[in-house]
JSON list of C-alpha atoms in Angstrom, two decimals:
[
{"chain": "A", "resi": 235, "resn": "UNK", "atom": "CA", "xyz": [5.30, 85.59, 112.56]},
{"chain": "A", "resi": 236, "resn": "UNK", "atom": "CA", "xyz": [2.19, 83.41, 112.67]},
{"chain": "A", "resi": 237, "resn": "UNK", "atom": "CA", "xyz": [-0.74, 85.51, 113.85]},
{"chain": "A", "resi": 238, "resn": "UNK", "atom": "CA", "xyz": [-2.03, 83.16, 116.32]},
{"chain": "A", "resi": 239, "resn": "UNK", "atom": "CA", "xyz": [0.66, 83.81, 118.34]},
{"chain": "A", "resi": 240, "resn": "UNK", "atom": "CA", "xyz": [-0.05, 87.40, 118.28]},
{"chain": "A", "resi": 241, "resn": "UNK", "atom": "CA", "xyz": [-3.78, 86.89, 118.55]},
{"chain": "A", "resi": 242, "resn": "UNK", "atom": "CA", "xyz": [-3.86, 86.07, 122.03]},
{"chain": "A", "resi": 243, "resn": "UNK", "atom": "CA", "xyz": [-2.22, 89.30, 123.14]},
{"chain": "A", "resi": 244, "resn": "UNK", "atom": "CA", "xyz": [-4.11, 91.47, 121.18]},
{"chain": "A", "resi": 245, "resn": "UNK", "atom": "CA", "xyz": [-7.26, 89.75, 122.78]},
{"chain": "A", "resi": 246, "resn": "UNK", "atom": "CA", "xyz": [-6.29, 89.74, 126.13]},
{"chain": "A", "resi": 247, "resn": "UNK", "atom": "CA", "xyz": [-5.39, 93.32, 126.12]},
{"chain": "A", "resi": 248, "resn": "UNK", "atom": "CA", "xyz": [-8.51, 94.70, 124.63]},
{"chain": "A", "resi": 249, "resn": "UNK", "atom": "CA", "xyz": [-10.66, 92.51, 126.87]},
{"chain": "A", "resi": 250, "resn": "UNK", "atom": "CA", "xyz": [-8.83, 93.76, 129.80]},
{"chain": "A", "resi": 251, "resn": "UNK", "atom": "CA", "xyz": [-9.00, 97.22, 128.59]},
{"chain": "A", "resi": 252, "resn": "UNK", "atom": "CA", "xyz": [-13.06, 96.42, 128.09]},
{"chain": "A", "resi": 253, "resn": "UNK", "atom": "CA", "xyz": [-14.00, 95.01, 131.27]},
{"chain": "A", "resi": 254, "resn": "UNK", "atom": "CA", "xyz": [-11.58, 97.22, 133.85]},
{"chain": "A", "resi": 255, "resn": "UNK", "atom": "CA", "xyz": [-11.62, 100.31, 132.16]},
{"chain": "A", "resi": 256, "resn": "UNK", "atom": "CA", "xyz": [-14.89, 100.44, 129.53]},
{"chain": "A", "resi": 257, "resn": "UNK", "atom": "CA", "xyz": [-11.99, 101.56, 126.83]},
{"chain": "A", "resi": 258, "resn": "UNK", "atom": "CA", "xyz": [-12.51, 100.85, 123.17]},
{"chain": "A", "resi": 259, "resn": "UNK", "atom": "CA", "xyz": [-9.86, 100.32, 120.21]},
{"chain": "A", "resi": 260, "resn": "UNK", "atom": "CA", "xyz": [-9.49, 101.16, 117.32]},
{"chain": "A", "resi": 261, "resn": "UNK", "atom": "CA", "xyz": [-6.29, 99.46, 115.15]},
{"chain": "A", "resi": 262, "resn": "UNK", "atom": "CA", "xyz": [-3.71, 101.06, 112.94]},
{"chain": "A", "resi": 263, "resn": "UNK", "atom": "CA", "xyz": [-1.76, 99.50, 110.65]},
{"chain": "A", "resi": 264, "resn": "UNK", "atom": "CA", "xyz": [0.71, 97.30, 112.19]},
{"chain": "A", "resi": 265, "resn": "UNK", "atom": "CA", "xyz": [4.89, 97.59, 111.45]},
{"chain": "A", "resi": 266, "resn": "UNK", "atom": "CA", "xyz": [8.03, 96.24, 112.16]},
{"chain": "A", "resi": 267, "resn": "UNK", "atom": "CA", "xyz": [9.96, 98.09, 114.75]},
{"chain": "A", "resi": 268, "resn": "UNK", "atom": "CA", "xyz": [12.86, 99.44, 114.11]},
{"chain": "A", "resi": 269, "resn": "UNK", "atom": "CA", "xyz": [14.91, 100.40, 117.26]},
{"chain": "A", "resi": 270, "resn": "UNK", "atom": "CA", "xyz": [14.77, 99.51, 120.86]},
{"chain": "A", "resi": 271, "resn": "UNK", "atom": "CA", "xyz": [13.21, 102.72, 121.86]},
{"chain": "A", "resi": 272, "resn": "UNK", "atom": "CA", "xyz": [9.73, 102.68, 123.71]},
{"chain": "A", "resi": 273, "resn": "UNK", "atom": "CA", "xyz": [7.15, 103.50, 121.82]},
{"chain": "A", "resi": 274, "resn": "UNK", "atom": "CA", "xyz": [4.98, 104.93, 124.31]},
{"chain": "A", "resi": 275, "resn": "UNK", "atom": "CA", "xyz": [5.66, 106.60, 127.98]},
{"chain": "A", "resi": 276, "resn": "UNK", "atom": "CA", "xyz": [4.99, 103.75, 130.21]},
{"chain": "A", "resi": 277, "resn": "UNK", "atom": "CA", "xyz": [5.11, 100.27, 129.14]},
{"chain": "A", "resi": 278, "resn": "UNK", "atom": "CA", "xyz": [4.49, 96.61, 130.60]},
{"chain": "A", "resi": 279, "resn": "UNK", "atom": "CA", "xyz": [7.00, 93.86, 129.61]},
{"chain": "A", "resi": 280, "resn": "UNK", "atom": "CA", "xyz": [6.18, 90.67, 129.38]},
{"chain": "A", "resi": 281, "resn": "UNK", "atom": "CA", "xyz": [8.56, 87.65, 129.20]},
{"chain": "A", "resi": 282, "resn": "UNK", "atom": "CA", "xyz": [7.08, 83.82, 127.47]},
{"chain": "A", "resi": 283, "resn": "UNK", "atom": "CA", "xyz": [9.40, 81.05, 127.88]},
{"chain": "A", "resi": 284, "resn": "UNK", "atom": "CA", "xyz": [8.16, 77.26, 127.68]},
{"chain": "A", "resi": 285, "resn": "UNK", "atom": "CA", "xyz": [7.66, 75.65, 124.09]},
{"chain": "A", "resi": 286, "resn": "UNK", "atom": "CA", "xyz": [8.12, 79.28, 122.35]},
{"chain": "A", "resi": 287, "resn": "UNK", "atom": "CA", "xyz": [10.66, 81.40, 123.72]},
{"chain": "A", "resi": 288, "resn": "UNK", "atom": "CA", "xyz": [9.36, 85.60, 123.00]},
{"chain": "A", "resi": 289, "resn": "UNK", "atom": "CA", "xyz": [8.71, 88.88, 124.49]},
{"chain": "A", "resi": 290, "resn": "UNK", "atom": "CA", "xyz": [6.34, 91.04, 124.45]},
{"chain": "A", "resi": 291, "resn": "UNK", "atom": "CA", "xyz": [5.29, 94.65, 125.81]},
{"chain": "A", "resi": 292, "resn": "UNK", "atom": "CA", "xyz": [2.10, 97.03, 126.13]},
{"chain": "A", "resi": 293, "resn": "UNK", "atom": "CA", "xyz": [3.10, 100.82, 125.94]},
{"chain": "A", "resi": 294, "resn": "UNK", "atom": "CA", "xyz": [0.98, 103.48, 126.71]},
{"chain": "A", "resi": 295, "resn": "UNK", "atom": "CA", "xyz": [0.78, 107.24, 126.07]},
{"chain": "A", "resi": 296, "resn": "UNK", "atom": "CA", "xyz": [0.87, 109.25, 129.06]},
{"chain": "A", "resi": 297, "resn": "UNK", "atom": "CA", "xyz": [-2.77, 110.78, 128.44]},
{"chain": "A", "resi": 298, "resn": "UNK", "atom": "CA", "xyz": [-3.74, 107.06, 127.09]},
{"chain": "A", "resi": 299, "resn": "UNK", "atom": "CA", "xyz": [-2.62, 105.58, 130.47]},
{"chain": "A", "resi": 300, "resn": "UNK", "atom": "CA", "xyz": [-4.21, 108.17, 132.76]},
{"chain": "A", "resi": 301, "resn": "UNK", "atom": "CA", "xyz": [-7.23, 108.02, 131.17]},
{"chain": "A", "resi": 302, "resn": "UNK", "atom": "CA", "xyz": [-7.43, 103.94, 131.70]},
{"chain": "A", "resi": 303, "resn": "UNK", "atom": "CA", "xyz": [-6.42, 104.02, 135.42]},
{"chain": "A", "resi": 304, "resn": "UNK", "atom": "CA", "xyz": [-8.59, 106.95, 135.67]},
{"chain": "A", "resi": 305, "resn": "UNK", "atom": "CA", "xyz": [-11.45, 104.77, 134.44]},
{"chain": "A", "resi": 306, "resn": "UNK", "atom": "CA", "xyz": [-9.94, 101.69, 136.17]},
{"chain": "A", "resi": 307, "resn": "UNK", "atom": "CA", "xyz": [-10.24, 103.50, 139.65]},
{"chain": "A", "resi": 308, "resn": "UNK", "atom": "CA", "xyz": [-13.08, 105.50, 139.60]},
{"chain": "A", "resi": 309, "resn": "UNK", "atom": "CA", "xyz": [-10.91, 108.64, 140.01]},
{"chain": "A", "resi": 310, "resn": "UNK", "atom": "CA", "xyz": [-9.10, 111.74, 138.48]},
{"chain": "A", "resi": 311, "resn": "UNK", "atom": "CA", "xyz": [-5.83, 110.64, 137.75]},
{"chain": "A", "resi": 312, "resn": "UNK", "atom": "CA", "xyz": [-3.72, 113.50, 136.60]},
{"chain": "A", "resi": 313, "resn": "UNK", "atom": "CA", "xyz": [-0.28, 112.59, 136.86]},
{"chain": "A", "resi": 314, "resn": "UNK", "atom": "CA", "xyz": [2.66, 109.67, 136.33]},
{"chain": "A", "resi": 315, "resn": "UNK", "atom": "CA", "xyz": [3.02, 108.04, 139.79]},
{"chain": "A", "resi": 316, "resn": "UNK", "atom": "CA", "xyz": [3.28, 105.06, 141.51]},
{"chain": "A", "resi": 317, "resn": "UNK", "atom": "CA", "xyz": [-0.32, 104.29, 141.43]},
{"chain": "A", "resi": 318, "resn": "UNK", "atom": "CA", "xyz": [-0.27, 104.07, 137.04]},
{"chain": "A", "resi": 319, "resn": "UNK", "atom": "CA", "xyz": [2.76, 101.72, 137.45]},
{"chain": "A", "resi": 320, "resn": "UNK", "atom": "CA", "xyz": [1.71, 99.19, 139.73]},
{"chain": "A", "resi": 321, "resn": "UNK", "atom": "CA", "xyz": [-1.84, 99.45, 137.35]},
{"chain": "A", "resi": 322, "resn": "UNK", "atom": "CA", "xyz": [0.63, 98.53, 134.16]},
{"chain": "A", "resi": 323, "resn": "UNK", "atom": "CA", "xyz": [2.11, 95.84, 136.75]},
{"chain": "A", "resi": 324, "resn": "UNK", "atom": "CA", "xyz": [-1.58, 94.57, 136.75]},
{"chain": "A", "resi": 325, "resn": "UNK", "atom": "CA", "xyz": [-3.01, 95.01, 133.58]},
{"chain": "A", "resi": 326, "resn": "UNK", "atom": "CA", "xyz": [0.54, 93.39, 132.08]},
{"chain": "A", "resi": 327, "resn": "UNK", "atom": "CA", "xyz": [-0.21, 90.43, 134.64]},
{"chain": "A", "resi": 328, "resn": "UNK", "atom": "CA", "xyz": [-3.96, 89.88, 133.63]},
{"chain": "A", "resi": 329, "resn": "UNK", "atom": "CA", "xyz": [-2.78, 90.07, 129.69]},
{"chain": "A", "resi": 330, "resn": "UNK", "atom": "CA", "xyz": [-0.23, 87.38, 130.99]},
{"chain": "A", "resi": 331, "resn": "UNK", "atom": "CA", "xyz": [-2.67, 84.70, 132.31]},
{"chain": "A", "resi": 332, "resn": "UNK", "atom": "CA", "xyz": [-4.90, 85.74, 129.18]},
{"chain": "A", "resi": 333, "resn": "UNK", "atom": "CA", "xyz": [-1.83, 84.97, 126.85]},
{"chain": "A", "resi": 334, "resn": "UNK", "atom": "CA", "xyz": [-0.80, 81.50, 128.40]},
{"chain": "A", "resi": 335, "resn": "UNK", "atom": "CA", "xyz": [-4.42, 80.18, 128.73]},
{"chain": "A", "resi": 336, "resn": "UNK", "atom": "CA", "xyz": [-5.53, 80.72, 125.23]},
{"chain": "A", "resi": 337, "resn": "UNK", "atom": "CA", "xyz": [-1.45, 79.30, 124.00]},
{"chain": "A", "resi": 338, "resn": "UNK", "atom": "CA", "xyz": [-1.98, 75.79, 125.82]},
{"chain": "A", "resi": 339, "resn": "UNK", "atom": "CA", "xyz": [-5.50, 76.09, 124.13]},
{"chain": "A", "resi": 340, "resn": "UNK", "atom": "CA", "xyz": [-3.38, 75.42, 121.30]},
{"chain": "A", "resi": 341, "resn": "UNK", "atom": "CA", "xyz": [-1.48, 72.31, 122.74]},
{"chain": "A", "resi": 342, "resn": "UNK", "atom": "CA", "xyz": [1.78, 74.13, 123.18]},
{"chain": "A", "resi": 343, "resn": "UNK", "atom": "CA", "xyz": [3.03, 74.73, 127.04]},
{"chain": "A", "resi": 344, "resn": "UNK", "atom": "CA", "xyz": [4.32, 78.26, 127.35]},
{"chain": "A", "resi": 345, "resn": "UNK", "atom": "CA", "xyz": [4.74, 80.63, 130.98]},
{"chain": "A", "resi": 346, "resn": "UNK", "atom": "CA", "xyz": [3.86, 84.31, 129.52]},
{"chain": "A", "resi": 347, "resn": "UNK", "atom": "CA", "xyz": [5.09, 86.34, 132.80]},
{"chain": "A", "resi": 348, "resn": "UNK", "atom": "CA", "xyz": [5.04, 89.77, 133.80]},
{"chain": "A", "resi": 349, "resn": "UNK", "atom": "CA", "xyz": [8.75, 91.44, 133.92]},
{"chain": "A", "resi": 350, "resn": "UNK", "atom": "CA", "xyz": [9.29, 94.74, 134.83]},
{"chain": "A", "resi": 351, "resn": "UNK", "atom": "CA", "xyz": [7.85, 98.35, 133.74]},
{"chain": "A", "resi": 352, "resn": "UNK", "atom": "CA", "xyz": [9.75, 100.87, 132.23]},
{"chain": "A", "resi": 353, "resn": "UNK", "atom": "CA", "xyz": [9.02, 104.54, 132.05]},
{"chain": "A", "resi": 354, "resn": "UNK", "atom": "CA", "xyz": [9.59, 107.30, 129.28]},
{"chain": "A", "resi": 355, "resn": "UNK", "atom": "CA", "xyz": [9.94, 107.67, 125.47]},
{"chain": "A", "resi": 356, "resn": "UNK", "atom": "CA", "xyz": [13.39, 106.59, 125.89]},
{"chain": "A", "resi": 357, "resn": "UNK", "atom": "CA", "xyz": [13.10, 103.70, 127.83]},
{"chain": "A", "resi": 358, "resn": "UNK", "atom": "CA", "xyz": [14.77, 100.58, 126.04]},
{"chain": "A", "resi": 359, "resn": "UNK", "atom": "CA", "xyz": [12.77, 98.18, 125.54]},
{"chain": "A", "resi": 360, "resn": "UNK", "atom": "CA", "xyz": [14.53, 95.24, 125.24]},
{"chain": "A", "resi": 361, "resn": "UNK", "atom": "CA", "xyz": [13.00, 91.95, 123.52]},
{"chain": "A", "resi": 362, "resn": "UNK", "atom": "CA", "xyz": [14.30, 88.28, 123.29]},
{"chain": "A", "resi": 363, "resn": "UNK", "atom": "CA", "xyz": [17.53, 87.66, 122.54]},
{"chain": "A", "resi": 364, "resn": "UNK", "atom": "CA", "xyz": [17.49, 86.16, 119.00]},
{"chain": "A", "resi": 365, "resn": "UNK", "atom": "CA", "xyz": [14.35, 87.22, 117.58]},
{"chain": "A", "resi": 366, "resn": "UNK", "atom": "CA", "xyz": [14.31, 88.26, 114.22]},
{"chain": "A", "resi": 367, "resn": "UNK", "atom": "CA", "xyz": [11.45, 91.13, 114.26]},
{"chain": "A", "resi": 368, "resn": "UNK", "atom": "CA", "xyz": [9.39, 92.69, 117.05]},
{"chain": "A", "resi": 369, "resn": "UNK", "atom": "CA", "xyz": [5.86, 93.38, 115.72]},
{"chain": "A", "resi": 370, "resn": "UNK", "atom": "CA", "xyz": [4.27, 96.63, 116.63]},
{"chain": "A", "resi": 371, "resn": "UNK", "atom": "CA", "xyz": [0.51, 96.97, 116.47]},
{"chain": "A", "resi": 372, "resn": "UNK", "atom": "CA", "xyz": [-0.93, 100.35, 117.33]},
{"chain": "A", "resi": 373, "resn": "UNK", "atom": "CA", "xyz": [-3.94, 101.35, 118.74]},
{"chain": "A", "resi": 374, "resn": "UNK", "atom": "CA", "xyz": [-6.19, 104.45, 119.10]},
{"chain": "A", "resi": 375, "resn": "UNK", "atom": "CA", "xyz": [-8.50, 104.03, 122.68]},
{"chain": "A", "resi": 376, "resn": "UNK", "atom": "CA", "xyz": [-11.10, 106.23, 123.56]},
{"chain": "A", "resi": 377, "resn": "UNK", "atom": "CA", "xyz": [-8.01, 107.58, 126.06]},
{"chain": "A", "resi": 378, "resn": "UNK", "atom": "CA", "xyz": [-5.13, 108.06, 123.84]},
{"chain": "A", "resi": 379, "resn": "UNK", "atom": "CA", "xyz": [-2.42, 105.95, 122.09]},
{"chain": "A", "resi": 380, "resn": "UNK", "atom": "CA", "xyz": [-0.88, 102.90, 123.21]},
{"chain": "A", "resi": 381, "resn": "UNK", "atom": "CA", "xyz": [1.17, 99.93, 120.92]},
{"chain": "A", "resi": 382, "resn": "UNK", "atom": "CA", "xyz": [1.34, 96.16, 121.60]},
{"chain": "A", "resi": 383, "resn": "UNK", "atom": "CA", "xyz": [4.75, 94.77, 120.68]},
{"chain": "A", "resi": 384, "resn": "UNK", "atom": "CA", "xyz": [5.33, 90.95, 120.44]},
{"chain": "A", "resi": 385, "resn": "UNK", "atom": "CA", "xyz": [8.63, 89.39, 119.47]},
{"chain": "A", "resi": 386, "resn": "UNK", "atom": "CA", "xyz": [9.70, 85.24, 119.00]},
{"chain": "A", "resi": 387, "resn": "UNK", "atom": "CA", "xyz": [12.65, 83.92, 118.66]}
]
């Protein structure tokens, strides 16, 4: 998988993090998932279609998650709700618009789009038909865990 391809995403989420939440990473050795399951409890999916065809999705660890939004809105959050999902709705969308900018920066015409969330540890999540390997890069924030997942076909 050619790393600037992945680049962008990794960018785009830690600048978002940054700027909307004051969060810093850390990075942990990246892998190749194995199985479908989420690897966090609430996760962002993100669909790119154009001149590469992928998937990608930002998963977050309950604590990790309440911590950003917390941070994000200026306010205690303390539990799962409809508030954190429409804020992984948003930061999935912002990551989007990062993604696709800095993609045509590289002459190629690609749509990265927000999809859905899903919620829990056993949430599929469900990548591009076709691709060979989905590549997991984990994180430590100064809020918890969360894993950036980014799959071409």
């Amino acid at each position: 998988m050619d790393a600037a391809l992945v680049n962008p995403f990794i960018e785009g989420t830690l600048h978002i993090l940054d700027t909307t939440a004051f969060v810093k990473v850390k990075p942990e050795p990246p892998f190749l998932k194995k199985d479908p399951k989420a690897l966090g409890d609430i996760s962002g999916l993100l669909e790119i279609s154009g001149d590469l065809s992928g998937s990608a999705a930002i998963s977050f660890s309950k604590k990790g998650i309440l911590g950003i939004v917390s941070a994000m809105f200026g306010e205690d959050m303390t539990e799962m709700n409809e508030e954190i999902t429409d804020a992984i709705g948003e930061i999935s969308n912002m990551v989007a618009g990062h993604v696709t900018t800095k993609i045509a920066e590289m002459d190629k015409k690609v749509k990265v789009k927000f999809k859905e969330v899903k919620t829990g540890r056993d949430a599929l999540i469900e990548h591009v038909e076709g691709a060979q390997h989905v590549l997991a890069l984990p994180f430590r924030t100064t809020k918890g865990k969360m894993v950036i997942e980014v799959s071409y076909n």
